[in-house]
Amino acid sequence: MNKVHFVGAGPGDKELITLKGYKLLSNADVVIYAGSLVNPELLEYCKEDCQIHNSAHMDLQEIIDVMREGIENNKSVVRLQTGDFSIYGSIREQVEDLNKLNIDYDCTPGVSSFLGAASSLGVEYTVPEISQSVIITRMEGRTPVPEKESIQSYAKHQTSMVIFLSVQEIEKVVSKLLEGGYPKDTPIAVIYKATWAR
């Protein structure tokens, strides 16, 4: 019996998908990919007769139905997620539904965009005597953030921060960082589609 393969697509550059992810993608019969979040160039690795579904306009039930139908027809199914699905990957609900349907799955990690961004900039997040920790967080949006995890609360640590899903509110991000205690001369980089070809 086939299984659903959750595959981290990497940070954008199609050559930064893992070797295992590439093999799963190139052998898949059905691929569901995360719309504008996944570089469509990755789909060039798919077989010619692969069924490709853009999940940007699909709800959870539609995604699960495509997975279930693929497995019932003995197809290899890949759910191609942006970056690495362990960071803001939203696979929990999909996994819960697959468990209810007794559909087996596995997870192949990807390179997160925060790693691709650092490589693109030629920087490191941990620098002796400056920062030995990295905080990964996001601005509050549709998904609320507990007060103890607010950006201004984390800013008090004055360590390296990676702030996802917040570029549309950059002024608000800067304001909260300053409010939390970062000095005005703290270096920052605003990154969008870090390793994608320009």
Short mmCIF file of C-alpha atoms in Angstrom, two decimals:
data_model
loop_
_atom_site.label_atom_id
_atom_site.label_comp_id
_atom_site.label_asym_id
_atom_site.label_seq_id
_atom_site.Cartn_x
_atom_site.Cartn_y
_atom_site.Cartn_z
CA MET A 1 0.00 0.00 0.00
CA ASN A 2 1.34 3.44 -0.90
CA LYS A 3 1.54 6.27 1.57
CA VAL A 4 1.33 10.04 1.52
CA HIS A 5 4.77 11.63 1.53
CA PHE A 6 5.01 15.09 3.10
CA VAL A 7 8.06 16.68 1.48
CA GLY A 8 9.70 19.96 2.47
CA ALA A 9 10.31 21.85 -0.78
CA GLY A 10 13.19 23.89 0.58
CA PRO A 11 13.62 27.66 0.54
CA GLY A 12 12.82 28.24 -3.14
CA ASP A 13 15.81 27.42 -5.32
CA LYS A 14 14.77 24.16 -6.97
CA GLU A 15 18.25 22.70 -6.43
CA LEU A 16 17.93 23.09 -2.65
CA ILE A 17 15.33 20.34 -2.24
CA THR A 18 16.87 17.36 -0.43
CA LEU A 19 17.92 14.33 -2.46
CA LYS A 20 15.23 12.21 -0.81
CA GLY A 21 12.62 14.90 -1.50
CA TYR A 22 13.72 15.02 -5.14
CA LYS A 23 13.42 11.23 -5.49
CA LEU A 24 9.94 11.18 -3.95
CA LEU A 25 8.81 14.09 -6.13
CA SER A 26 10.20 12.61 -9.35
CA ASN A 27 8.47 9.26 -8.69
CA ALA A 28 5.12 10.68 -7.54
CA ASP A 29 1.88 9.94 -9.36
CA VAL A 30 0.02 12.72 -7.54
CA VAL A 31 1.51 15.99 -6.22
CA ILE A 32 -0.31 18.58 -4.14
CA TYR A 33 1.81 21.71 -3.77
CA ALA A 34 1.32 24.88 -1.77
CA GLY A 35 0.56 27.41 -4.52
CA SER A 36 2.60 30.61 -4.52
CA LEU A 37 4.65 29.43 -1.52
CA VAL A 38 6.43 26.67 -3.47
CA ASN A 39 8.59 27.48 -6.47
CA PRO A 40 6.72 26.01 -9.48
CA GLU A 41 10.10 25.12 -11.04
CA LEU A 42 10.16 22.17 -8.61
CA LEU A 43 7.27 20.68 -10.58
CA GLU A 44 9.70 20.19 -13.49
CA TYR A 45 10.99 17.18 -11.52
CA CYS A 46 7.58 15.47 -11.77
CA LYS A 47 6.82 12.69 -14.23
CA GLU A 48 5.02 13.72 -17.40
CA ASP A 49 1.80 11.93 -16.40
CA CYS A 50 1.84 13.15 -12.77
CA GLN A 51 -1.43 14.68 -11.55
CA ILE A 52 -0.52 18.09 -10.11
CA HIS A 53 -2.86 19.99 -7.79
CA ASN A 54 -2.31 23.57 -6.58
CA SER A 55 -3.66 23.68 -3.03
CA ALA A 56 -3.85 27.50 -2.94
CA HIS A 57 -7.58 27.37 -3.64
CA MET A 58 -8.36 24.06 -1.97
CA ASP A 59 -9.74 23.61 1.52
CA LEU A 60 -8.52 20.90 3.89
CA GLN A 61 -11.24 18.43 2.89
CA GLU A 62 -10.42 18.80 -0.81
CA ILE A 63 -6.73 18.16 -0.09
CA ILE A 64 -7.55 15.06 1.96
CA ASP A 65 -9.91 13.81 -0.77
CA VAL A 66 -7.13 14.04 -3.39
CA MET A 67 -4.76 12.18 -1.04
CA ARG A 68 -7.34 9.48 -0.23
CA GLU A 69 -8.28 8.97 -3.88
CA GLY A 70 -4.61 8.65 -4.83
CA ILE A 71 -3.92 6.07 -2.13
CA GLU A 72 -7.10 4.12 -2.96
CA ASN A 73 -5.87 3.93 -6.57
CA ASN A 74 -2.42 2.70 -5.42
CA LYS A 75 -0.71 5.95 -6.43
CA SER A 76 2.34 7.53 -4.86
CA VAL A 77 1.16 10.84 -3.34
CA VAL A 78 3.45 13.77 -2.44
CA ARG A 79 2.28 16.77 -0.41
CA LEU A 80 4.92 19.38 -1.30
CA GLN A 81 5.15 21.92 1.52
CA THR A 82 7.09 25.17 1.60
CA GLY A 83 10.54 25.22 3.27
CA ASP A 84 10.47 22.73 6.10
CA PHE A 85 7.01 21.85 7.36
CA SER A 86 8.13 21.83 11.01
CA ILE A 87 8.12 25.66 10.94
CA TYR A 88 4.70 27.13 10.08
CA GLY A 89 4.04 24.13 7.83
CA SER A 90 0.41 23.50 8.84
CA ILE A 91 0.52 19.74 8.38
CA ARG A 92 -1.00 18.83 11.77
CA GLU A 93 -4.61 18.92 10.55
CA GLN A 94 -3.74 16.91 7.44
CA VAL A 95 -1.94 14.27 9.53
CA GLU A 96 -4.88 14.04 11.96
CA ASP A 97 -7.29 13.43 9.06
CA LEU A 98 -4.98 10.82 7.50
CA ASN A 99 -4.78 9.03 10.86
CA LYS A 100 -8.60 8.96 11.05
CA LEU A 101 -8.67 7.39 7.58
CA ASN A 102 -5.88 4.91 8.47
CA ILE A 103 -3.74 6.28 5.64
CA ASP A 104 -0.02 5.86 6.24
CA TYR A 105 2.32 8.82 5.72
CA ASP A 106 5.91 9.85 6.21
CA CYS A 107 7.72 13.17 6.42
CA THR A 108 10.86 14.25 4.57
CA PRO A 109 12.30 17.49 5.95
CA GLY A 110 13.34 20.42 3.80
CA VAL A 111 15.77 23.30 4.13
CA SER A 112 13.97 26.16 5.88
CA SER A 113 13.87 29.58 4.26
CA PHE A 114 15.57 31.13 7.30
CA LEU A 115 18.63 29.01 6.50
CA GLY A 116 18.45 29.90 2.81
CA ALA A 117 18.21 33.59 3.72
CA ALA A 118 21.34 33.45 5.88
CA SER A 119 23.24 31.66 3.11
CA SER A 120 22.08 34.18 0.50
CA LEU A 121 23.28 37.04 2.70
CA GLY A 122 26.49 35.29 3.73
CA VAL A 123 25.73 35.77 7.42
CA GLU A 124 25.39 33.58 10.46
CA TYR A 125 22.82 33.90 13.21
CA THR A 126 25.22 33.00 16.01
CA VAL A 127 28.28 35.18 16.52
CA PRO A 128 30.62 34.78 19.52
CA GLU A 129 30.09 37.46 22.20
CA ILE A 130 27.09 38.87 20.32
CA SER A 131 24.46 36.13 20.02
CA GLN A 132 24.48 32.41 20.69
CA SER A 133 20.71 31.92 20.33
CA VAL A 134 18.14 32.25 17.57
CA ILE A 135 14.48 33.03 18.17
CA ILE A 136 12.06 31.96 15.43
CA THR A 137 8.68 33.68 15.66
CA ARG A 138 6.05 35.62 13.74
CA MET A 139 3.77 38.63 14.07
CA GLU A 140 0.27 38.03 15.28
CA GLY A 141 -2.12 37.65 12.38
CA ARG A 142 -5.04 35.33 11.77
CA THR A 143 -3.31 33.00 14.21
CA PRO A 144 -2.98 34.69 17.61
CA VAL A 145 0.36 34.72 19.44
CA PRO A 146 0.44 34.29 23.25
CA GLU A 147 1.49 37.53 24.99
CA LYS A 148 4.56 35.84 26.49
CA GLU A 149 5.65 35.12 22.89
CA SER A 150 5.14 38.63 21.52
CA ILE A 151 7.90 40.16 19.43
CA GLN A 152 8.52 42.93 21.99
CA SER A 153 8.81 40.30 24.75
CA TYR A 154 11.41 38.34 22.75
CA ALA A 155 13.21 41.56 21.78
CA LYS A 156 14.21 42.00 25.43
CA HIS A 157 16.74 39.19 24.90
CA GLN A 158 18.49 41.15 22.10
CA THR A 159 19.52 37.92 20.41
CA SER A 160 19.18 36.97 16.74
CA MET A 161 15.56 36.79 15.62
CA VAL A 162 13.94 35.30 12.55
CA ILE A 163 10.46 36.72 12.04
CA PHE A 164 8.33 34.78 9.56
CA LEU A 165 5.12 35.75 7.77
CA SER A 166 5.38 39.43 8.66
CA VAL A 167 6.86 41.36 5.71
CA GLN A 168 3.51 43.08 5.02
CA GLU A 169 3.67 44.66 8.47
CA ILE A 170 7.35 45.62 8.53
CA GLU A 171 6.75 49.03 10.17
CA LYS A 172 4.84 47.35 12.97
CA VAL A 173 7.61 44.74 13.36
CA VAL A 174 10.28 47.46 13.67
CA SER A 175 8.15 49.36 16.18
CA LYS A 176 7.71 46.27 18.37
CA LEU A 177 11.44 45.43 18.17
CA LEU A 178 12.35 48.95 19.31
CA GLU A 179 9.67 48.84 22.01
CA GLY A 180 11.18 45.57 23.26
CA GLY A 181 14.65 47.03 23.58
CA TYR A 182 16.64 46.56 20.38
CA PRO A 183 18.86 49.61 19.69
CA LYS A 184 18.01 51.66 16.58
CA ASP A 185 21.33 50.70 14.97
CA THR A 186 20.62 46.94 15.13
CA PRO A 187 21.27 45.42 11.69
CA ILE A 188 18.23 43.82 10.02
CA ALA A 189 17.44 42.26 6.67
CA VAL A 190 14.00 42.00 5.10
CA ILE A 191 13.87 38.89 2.93
CA TYR A 192 11.23 37.78 0.44
CA LYS A 193 11.63 34.53 -1.51
CA ALA A 194 15.21 34.20 -0.27
CA THR A 195 16.74 31.76 -2.75
CA TRP A 196 14.31 32.08 -5.65
CA ALA A 197 15.80 33.04 -9.02
CA ARG A 198 15.28 36.72 -9.79
#
